[in-house]
Amino acid sequence: MSIEKKPGKLVQRVVLSVARAIIRSRSRIKVERNDTVGLKPPYLILANHVTNWDPLYINCYVDEPISFVAGASLFRNPLLAKLLNYTGAIPKTKYKNDTRTIRGMLKAKQHGRVIGLFPEGNRNWDGTTEPLIYSTAKLVKMLDLPVVIATISGGHLSFPRWAESHRRGPLRLSFVKKWEAGTFANHTPEAIHDLLTEALAHDDSEWQARTGASYYGKAPAHYLERLLFICPHCEMPGRLRSEQDLFGCTACGYTVRYTPQGTFAQFTHPPRFTTTRDWNRWQLERLNQSVQEPEQLITWESVMRDPVHMYVSEGEQPFQSRGTGQLRWDADQEASFTFQGETGPAYSFPFAELEGLNVQLHHKFEFYCGDKLYRFLFYQPRTSAYKWLKFITALEQRTPRHN
């Protein structure tokens, strides 16, 4: 199968029936509104992105098989590539211009497909919609199709990106036909971007506070240190640890309890922040302040040391292992970081040469350097690929690139 040929109706019914049964066994799911019923393709579905299950959540309640735009690195897995190609998925290199994506989306429109896109470009970490990729506005204008906004509520709380396991609780979906074809003919990309940002804005913490939803699972705080890496009490980075439903700092003892409502409650201390959203916002501000001060920045040397397994892909080839070693950043070479393998030479990665930095799942840190795609697998469960992404981003923003 391909973009040109949709999966057969029988196959679609069987697969989606099984998928719905699995989803309903895991979550109390309800569709609050569905404007896709009776809507004839081609049209565009834009959705917030909170779990790995999002494409299934959406396609289970849309009659047509959806051509989702998917990360190009997923196509480097031969078995997964076959499944993605069968469903008509469209490859996209994350955070880089990719003419293949434009061609694929135009082909999907031509063949009457429903096109699915997650404009954040990646799953969000704290349940709040992240800034949208700006080029989405240009794609929406170019495709000139009806636009449906899909909103997933409770998805982050049912399976946070940092977590290891699912929590049972309510999940709500809505599909709102927001705009007709031709709506954006006279809009600038900036104006479209603003409209999309408003339409896709969602905050699971606010939604939970309104609904009182609760989510139950084993060891609910494991592994919060993948997301939160600065203590709000002593402000030490890299000393936070999770255990069952507790999350605390090994430096100062500050410890809070993670509740079924996805909030923090007092254990040893009153919580400074009651949600992961607020804690994360504070820690990113604190990180940005730290990199501005040399005496504070140097304290990050010991924090930016993690064991990883390195993989490299050239062109469209599958990833090849380059061995296990340590990913590290040193203050005396602050505009780069290195990978030192257990054997062989060290690899140096200057920030100015990196493109498309992103995290796959919760533990795969990826970027392009030259014509190669590098992947660092954080194989120890308490290490944080997110910390590396945000630390490098903070240093880059402090020292803008000169082209």
Short mmCIF file of C-alpha atoms in Angstrom, two decimals:
data_model
loop_
_atom_site.label_atom_id
_atom_site.label_comp_id
_atom_site.label_asym_id
_atom_site.label_seq_id
_atom_site.Cartn_x
_atom_site.Cartn_y
_atom_site.Cartn_z
CA MET A 1 0.00 0.00 0.00
CA SER A 2 1.00 3.65 -0.24
CA ILE A 3 -0.38 7.14 -0.23
CA GLU A 4 -2.05 6.39 -3.58
CA LYS A 5 -3.90 3.29 -2.32
CA LYS A 6 -5.77 3.24 0.96
CA PRO A 7 -5.84 0.13 3.16
CA GLY A 8 -8.93 -1.94 2.40
CA LYS A 9 -12.13 -1.36 4.38
CA LEU A 10 -12.08 -4.90 5.84
CA VAL A 11 -8.50 -4.57 7.03
CA GLN A 12 -9.25 -1.15 8.46
CA ARG A 13 -12.33 -2.37 10.34
CA VAL A 14 -10.51 -5.36 11.84
CA VAL A 15 -7.43 -3.36 12.88
CA LEU A 16 -9.40 -0.46 14.34
CA SER A 17 -11.79 -2.80 16.19
CA VAL A 18 -8.83 -4.42 17.91
CA ALA A 19 -7.26 -1.02 18.59
CA ARG A 20 -10.50 0.32 20.13
CA ALA A 21 -10.75 -2.72 22.38
CA ILE A 22 -7.18 -2.21 23.61
CA ILE A 23 -7.69 1.51 24.18
CA ARG A 24 -10.95 0.96 26.08
CA SER A 25 -9.27 -1.62 28.30
CA ARG A 26 -6.65 0.98 29.25
CA SER A 27 -8.70 4.18 29.49
CA ARG A 28 -12.26 5.37 29.99
CA ILE A 29 -12.43 7.00 26.58
CA LYS A 30 -15.19 9.29 25.35
CA VAL A 31 -15.57 11.28 22.14
CA GLU A 32 -17.18 14.58 23.08
CA ARG A 33 -17.58 15.90 19.54
CA ASN A 34 -16.78 14.46 16.11
CA ASP A 35 -17.15 16.73 13.09
CA THR A 36 -15.39 14.17 10.86
CA VAL A 37 -18.58 12.08 10.67
CA GLY A 38 -19.79 12.44 7.09
CA LEU A 39 -16.92 14.76 6.18
CA LYS A 40 -15.56 13.85 2.75
CA PRO A 41 -11.78 13.76 2.21
CA PRO A 42 -9.39 15.24 1.46
CA TYR A 43 -9.08 17.25 4.65
CA LEU A 44 -6.45 17.98 7.27
CA ILE A 45 -6.45 16.92 10.93
CA LEU A 46 -4.18 18.87 13.29
CA ALA A 47 -3.80 17.53 16.83
CA ASN A 48 -1.98 18.11 20.10
CA HIS A 49 0.60 15.39 20.79
CA VAL A 50 0.81 13.74 24.20
CA THR A 51 1.33 9.96 23.84
CA ASN A 52 2.67 7.37 21.42
CA TRP A 53 -0.91 6.20 21.02
CA ASP A 54 -2.19 9.49 19.62
CA PRO A 55 -2.40 8.33 15.96
CA LEU A 56 -4.47 5.33 17.07
CA TYR A 57 -6.67 7.44 19.36
CA ILE A 58 -7.46 9.69 16.41
CA ASN A 59 -7.80 7.09 13.65
CA CYS A 60 -10.08 4.90 15.77
CA TYR A 61 -12.78 7.56 15.57
CA VAL A 62 -12.26 8.78 11.99
CA ASP A 63 -13.91 6.67 9.28
CA GLU A 64 -11.13 7.21 6.75
CA PRO A 65 -7.57 5.83 7.08
CA ILE A 66 -5.28 8.74 7.87
CA SER A 67 -1.94 9.54 6.20
CA PHE A 68 0.00 10.75 9.23
CA VAL A 69 3.16 12.81 8.91
CA ALA A 70 5.74 10.77 10.83
CA GLY A 71 9.35 11.32 11.87
CA ALA A 72 11.77 10.23 9.15
CA SER A 73 13.94 8.35 11.65
CA LEU A 74 11.05 5.91 12.19
CA PHE A 75 11.41 4.81 8.57
CA ARG A 76 14.98 3.66 9.28
CA ASN A 77 13.55 0.64 11.08
CA PRO A 78 12.80 -1.81 8.22
CA LEU A 79 9.79 -3.49 9.88
CA LEU A 80 8.25 -0.23 11.07
CA ALA A 81 8.88 1.32 7.66
CA LYS A 82 6.73 -1.40 6.04
CA LEU A 83 3.84 -0.64 8.39
CA LEU A 84 4.16 3.11 7.91
CA ASN A 85 4.29 2.77 4.12
CA TYR A 86 1.28 0.45 4.20
CA THR A 87 -0.81 3.08 5.98
CA GLY A 88 0.39 5.87 3.68
CA ALA A 89 2.48 7.68 6.29
CA ILE A 90 4.45 10.70 5.07
CA PRO A 91 8.09 10.99 6.30
CA LYS A 92 9.25 14.24 7.85
CA THR A 93 12.73 15.17 9.05
CA LYS A 94 12.06 16.81 12.40
CA TYR A 95 12.87 20.51 12.71
CA LYS A 96 14.43 20.62 9.22
CA ASN A 97 13.01 21.67 5.87
CA ASP A 98 12.08 18.54 3.95
CA THR A 99 10.69 18.79 0.43
CA ARG A 100 9.66 15.11 0.59
CA THR A 101 7.03 16.04 3.14
CA ILE A 102 5.52 18.69 0.88
CA ARG A 103 5.45 16.29 -2.07
CA GLY A 104 3.89 13.58 0.08
CA MET A 105 1.17 15.85 1.42
CA LEU A 106 0.30 17.13 -2.05
CA LYS A 107 0.10 13.55 -3.29
CA ALA A 108 -2.17 12.66 -0.36
CA LYS A 109 -4.45 15.57 -1.24
CA GLN A 110 -4.50 14.52 -4.89
CA HIS A 111 -5.56 10.98 -3.95
CA GLY A 112 -8.29 12.07 -1.56
CA ARG A 113 -6.60 11.16 1.72
CA VAL A 114 -7.12 12.51 5.19
CA ILE A 115 -3.79 14.01 6.30
CA GLY A 116 -2.84 13.90 9.97
CA LEU A 117 -0.26 16.24 11.46
CA PHE A 118 1.04 16.99 14.97
CA PRO A 119 2.24 20.61 14.65
CA GLU A 120 4.28 20.49 17.87
CA GLY A 121 6.63 18.14 16.01
CA ASN A 122 7.07 15.98 19.11
CA ARG A 123 5.17 14.78 22.16
CA ASN A 124 5.00 17.42 24.85
CA TRP A 125 6.56 16.66 28.23
CA ASP A 126 4.26 18.29 30.79
CA GLY A 127 0.81 18.15 29.20
CA THR A 128 0.91 21.67 27.79
CA THR A 129 0.95 22.27 24.04
CA GLU A 130 4.46 23.34 23.02
CA PRO A 131 5.23 26.06 20.43
CA LEU A 132 4.11 24.91 17.00
CA ILE A 133 6.54 24.40 14.15
CA TYR A 134 6.18 27.61 12.17
CA SER A 135 6.24 25.91 8.74
CA THR A 136 2.91 24.24 9.60
CA ALA A 137 1.18 27.55 8.81
CA LYS A 138 2.73 27.57 5.35
CA LEU A 139 1.67 23.96 4.76
CA VAL A 140 -1.91 24.72 5.80
CA LYS A 141 -2.04 27.66 3.40
CA MET A 142 -0.49 25.64 0.56
CA LEU A 143 -2.78 22.60 0.95
CA ASP A 144 -5.94 24.77 1.12
CA LEU A 145 -8.06 22.03 2.70
CA PRO A 146 -10.73 21.96 5.40
CA VAL A 147 -9.01 21.82 8.79
CA VAL A 148 -10.18 19.69 11.71
CA ILE A 149 -8.65 20.36 15.15
CA ALA A 150 -8.36 17.19 17.24
CA THR A 151 -7.86 17.68 20.98
CA ILE A 152 -6.78 14.87 23.31
CA SER A 153 -7.55 15.60 26.96
CA GLY A 154 -6.17 13.43 29.73
CA GLY A 155 -3.64 11.77 27.46
CA HIS A 156 -0.62 13.19 29.25
CA LEU A 157 -1.99 12.23 32.66
CA SER A 158 -2.80 8.70 31.50
CA PHE A 159 0.74 8.12 30.21
CA PRO A 160 3.22 10.98 30.76
CA ARG A 161 6.14 11.01 28.38
CA TRP A 162 8.58 10.56 31.25
CA ALA A 163 6.73 7.57 32.69
CA GLU A 164 7.34 3.86 32.28
CA SER A 165 3.76 2.66 32.61
CA HIS A 166 0.15 3.54 31.85
CA ARG A 167 -2.33 4.89 34.43
CA ARG A 168 -6.02 4.11 34.16
CA GLY A 169 -8.35 7.10 33.99
CA PRO A 170 -10.55 9.20 31.68
CA LEU A 171 -9.54 10.20 28.17
CA ARG A 172 -11.53 12.70 26.11
CA LEU A 173 -11.36 13.37 22.37
CA SER A 174 -12.91 16.11 20.27
CA PHE A 175 -12.79 16.71 16.53
CA VAL A 176 -13.84 20.23 15.59
CA LYS A 177 -14.02 21.33 11.97
CA LYS A 178 -12.43 24.71 12.45
CA TRP A 179 -11.91 26.09 8.95
CA GLU A 180 -13.15 25.48 5.42
CA ALA A 181 -10.99 25.29 2.31
CA GLY A 182 -10.16 28.78 1.08
CA THR A 183 -10.30 30.36 4.54
CA PHE A 184 -6.62 31.28 4.55
CA ALA A 185 -6.31 32.51 0.96
CA ASN A 186 -5.61 36.08 2.10
CA HIS A 187 -3.88 35.31 5.41
CA THR A 188 -0.18 35.70 6.03
CA PRO A 189 1.73 32.72 7.50
CA GLU A 190 2.15 34.75 10.70
CA ALA A 191 -1.62 35.19 11.03
CA ILE A 192 -2.26 31.50 10.32
CA HIS A 193 0.39 30.50 12.86
CA ASP A 194 -1.34 32.59 15.52
CA LEU A 195 -4.73 31.04 14.72
CA LEU A 196 -3.31 27.50 14.84
CA THR A 197 -1.54 28.22 18.13
CA GLU A 198 -4.80 29.39 19.68
CA ALA A 199 -6.81 26.46 18.29
CA LEU A 200 -4.34 23.79 19.45
CA ALA A 201 -3.66 25.22 22.91
CA HIS A 202 -4.35 22.62 25.58
CA ASP A 203 -3.21 22.17 29.16
CA ASP A 204 -3.88 18.83 30.87
CA SER A 205 -3.25 20.35 34.32
CA GLU A 206 -5.97 22.97 33.78
CA TRP A 207 -8.28 20.32 32.32
CA GLN A 208 -7.72 18.06 35.33
CA ALA A 209 -8.38 20.94 37.75
CA ARG A 210 -11.75 21.53 36.03
CA THR A 211 -12.81 17.90 35.81
CA GLY A 212 -11.23 16.38 38.94
CA ALA A 213 -9.97 13.42 36.89
CA SER A 214 -7.79 10.83 38.65
CA TYR A 215 -5.33 8.31 37.20
CA TYR A 216 -4.20 5.15 38.96
CA GLY A 217 -1.14 3.02 38.24
CA LYS A 218 1.88 1.41 39.83
CA ALA A 219 4.81 3.55 41.01
CA PRO A 220 3.32 6.75 39.54
CA ALA A 221 6.40 8.94 40.16
CA HIS A 222 8.80 6.66 38.24
CA TYR A 223 10.78 8.17 36.34
CA LEU A 224 10.09 11.86 36.89
CA GLU A 225 13.81 12.70 36.84
CA ARG A 226 13.66 12.25 33.06
CA LEU A 227 11.68 15.51 33.02
CA LEU A 228 12.54 17.39 36.21
CA PHE A 229 16.25 17.86 36.88
CA ILE A 230 16.58 20.94 39.14
CA CYS A 231 15.48 20.89 42.79
CA PRO A 232 13.14 23.81 43.59
CA HIS A 233 14.31 23.87 47.22
CA CYS A 234 18.13 23.93 47.06
CA GLU A 235 18.28 24.57 43.26
CA MET A 236 20.88 21.82 42.75
CA PRO A 237 20.70 20.18 39.32
CA GLY A 238 20.89 16.45 38.73
CA ARG A 239 20.11 15.25 42.28
CA LEU A 240 16.40 14.39 42.00
CA ARG A 241 15.25 10.77 42.37
CA SER A 242 11.89 9.01 42.16
CA GLU A 243 10.66 6.06 44.21
CA GLN A 244 7.12 4.67 43.96
CA ASP A 245 4.95 7.81 44.41
CA LEU A 246 7.71 9.94 45.96
CA PHE A 247 10.03 12.40 44.25
CA GLY A 248 12.85 14.11 46.10
CA CYS A 249 16.31 15.64 46.17
CA THR A 250 19.26 13.61 47.47
CA ALA A 251 21.16 16.85 48.20
CA CYS A 252 18.71 18.60 50.55
CA GLY A 253 16.02 16.03 51.30
CA TYR A 254 13.14 17.99 49.74
CA THR A 255 10.52 15.32 48.91
CA VAL A 256 6.95 15.48 47.63
CA ARG A 257 4.32 12.92 46.76
CA TYR A 258 2.95 12.51 43.22
CA THR A 259 -0.82 12.02 43.46
CA PRO A 260 -3.38 10.26 41.21
CA GLN A 261 -4.48 13.74 40.10
CA GLY A 262 -1.04 14.39 38.59
CA THR A 263 -0.24 16.96 41.28
CA PHE A 264 2.37 17.20 44.05
CA ALA A 265 1.42 16.94 47.73
CA GLN A 266 3.45 17.44 50.89
CA PHE A 267 5.74 14.67 52.18
CA THR A 268 8.80 16.19 53.87
CA HIS A 269 8.10 19.71 52.62
CA PRO A 270 5.15 21.68 51.31
CA PRO A 271 5.38 21.52 47.52
CA ARG A 272 6.78 24.66 45.92
CA PHE A 273 5.00 23.64 42.70
CA THR A 274 1.84 21.58 42.51
CA THR A 275 2.15 20.42 38.88
CA THR A 276 4.93 19.16 36.63
CA ARG A 277 4.00 21.99 34.26
CA ASP A 278 4.82 24.69 36.79
CA TRP A 279 7.96 22.94 38.04
CA ASN A 280 9.20 22.49 34.47
CA ARG A 281 8.53 26.13 33.57
CA TRP A 282 10.50 27.25 36.62
CA GLN A 283 13.44 24.91 35.98
CA LEU A 284 13.81 26.07 32.38
CA GLU A 285 13.87 29.69 33.54
CA ARG A 286 16.43 28.74 36.19
CA LEU A 287 18.53 26.91 33.60
CA ASN A 288 18.52 29.94 31.31
CA GLN A 289 19.70 32.09 34.22
CA SER A 290 22.44 29.59 35.14
CA VAL A 291 24.05 29.56 31.72
CA GLN A 292 24.42 33.35 31.87
CA GLU A 293 26.66 33.18 34.97
CA PRO A 294 30.10 31.52 34.60
CA GLU A 295 30.29 30.51 38.28
CA GLN A 296 26.89 28.80 38.03
CA LEU A 297 27.50 27.32 34.61
CA ILE A 298 30.58 25.44 35.76
CA THR A 299 28.47 23.51 38.30
CA TRP A 300 26.78 21.79 35.34
CA GLU A 301 29.98 19.95 34.37
CA SER A 302 29.34 17.11 36.79
CA VAL A 303 25.66 16.99 35.81
CA MET A 304 26.30 16.70 32.07
CA ARG A 305 27.89 13.24 32.23
CA ASP A 306 25.72 10.35 31.14
CA PRO A 307 26.29 6.83 29.81
CA VAL A 308 24.85 6.35 26.34
CA HIS A 309 24.97 4.09 23.32
CA MET A 310 25.70 5.92 20.07
CA TYR A 311 24.17 5.11 16.69
CA VAL A 312 24.79 6.76 13.33
CA SER A 313 22.73 6.77 10.14
CA GLU A 314 23.96 8.02 6.76
CA GLY A 315 21.44 8.98 4.11
CA GLU A 316 18.30 6.87 4.57
CA GLN A 317 20.16 3.83 5.90
CA PRO A 318 19.27 2.05 9.17
CA PHE A 319 21.18 3.13 12.28
CA GLN A 320 24.56 1.50 12.88
CA SER A 321 25.98 1.07 16.38
CA ARG A 322 29.13 2.99 17.31
CA GLY A 323 29.35 1.53 20.80
CA THR A 324 28.75 2.47 24.41
CA GLY A 325 30.48 5.37 26.14
CA GLN A 326 29.91 8.68 27.90
CA LEU A 327 28.22 11.82 26.62
CA ARG A 328 29.79 14.82 28.33
CA TRP A 329 29.97 18.61 28.31
CA ASP A 330 32.96 20.58 29.64
CA ALA A 331 32.93 24.25 30.64
CA ASP A 332 36.26 24.92 28.92
CA GLN A 333 34.70 23.86 25.60
CA GLU A 334 31.22 25.15 26.26
CA ALA A 335 30.17 25.46 22.61
CA SER A 336 30.37 21.72 22.01
CA PHE A 337 29.97 18.36 23.70
CA THR A 338 31.72 15.03 23.18
CA PHE A 339 31.10 11.32 23.08
CA GLN A 340 33.94 9.20 24.40
CA GLY A 341 33.46 5.54 23.64
CA GLU A 342 34.84 2.72 25.74
CA THR A 343 37.14 2.11 22.78
CA GLY A 344 38.11 4.29 19.84
CA PRO A 345 38.43 8.04 19.37
CA ALA A 346 36.25 10.75 20.89
CA TYR A 347 33.57 12.44 18.78
CA SER A 348 33.14 16.21 19.16
CA PHE A 349 29.89 17.96 18.27
CA PRO A 350 30.06 21.78 17.97
CA PHE A 351 26.69 23.36 18.61
CA ALA A 352 27.01 25.50 15.49
CA GLU A 353 27.00 22.35 13.31
CA LEU A 354 23.95 20.69 14.84
CA GLU A 355 20.50 20.64 13.22
CA GLY A 356 17.16 19.15 14.14
CA LEU A 357 17.85 18.47 17.82
CA ASN A 358 15.02 16.40 19.30
CA VAL A 359 14.20 13.57 21.66
CA GLN A 360 12.52 10.41 20.40
CA LEU A 361 10.31 8.67 22.95
CA HIS A 362 11.94 9.67 26.25
CA HIS A 363 15.46 8.30 25.90
CA LYS A 364 16.73 8.83 22.35
CA PHE A 365 18.52 12.12 21.75
CA GLU A 366 18.92 12.83 18.02
CA PHE A 367 20.39 15.47 15.76
CA TYR A 368 22.00 15.97 12.38
CA CYS A 369 25.65 16.90 12.12
CA GLY A 370 26.78 17.27 8.53
CA ASP A 371 25.05 14.62 6.43
CA LYS A 372 24.74 12.12 9.28
CA LEU A 373 21.96 11.52 11.78
CA TYR A 374 23.25 10.74 15.29
CA ARG A 375 21.22 8.99 17.97
CA PHE A 376 22.27 8.68 21.61
CA LEU A 377 20.36 6.05 23.52
CA PHE A 378 20.14 6.81 27.26
CA TYR A 379 19.94 3.21 28.42
CA GLN A 380 19.99 3.87 32.16
CA PRO A 381 16.35 4.59 33.08
CA ARG A 382 17.01 7.54 35.41
CA THR A 383 19.06 9.55 32.92
CA SER A 384 17.44 12.45 31.06
CA ALA A 385 17.68 13.08 27.33
CA TYR A 386 15.35 16.05 27.91
CA LYS A 387 18.00 17.63 30.17
CA TRP A 388 20.52 17.48 27.31
CA LEU A 389 18.09 18.98 24.82
CA LYS A 390 17.21 21.90 27.09
CA PHE A 391 20.78 22.49 28.29
CA ILE A 392 22.14 22.70 24.73
CA THR A 393 19.19 24.88 23.68
CA ALA A 394 19.86 27.27 26.57
CA LEU A 395 23.55 27.59 25.64
CA GLU A 396 22.69 28.13 21.97
CA GLN A 397 20.24 30.88 22.82
CA ARG A 398 22.85 32.55 25.00
CA THR A 399 25.38 32.48 22.15
CA PRO A 400 23.48 32.94 18.86
CA ARG A 401 24.93 31.29 15.80
CA HIS A 402 26.66 33.46 13.25
CA ASN A 403 25.90 32.38 9.69
#
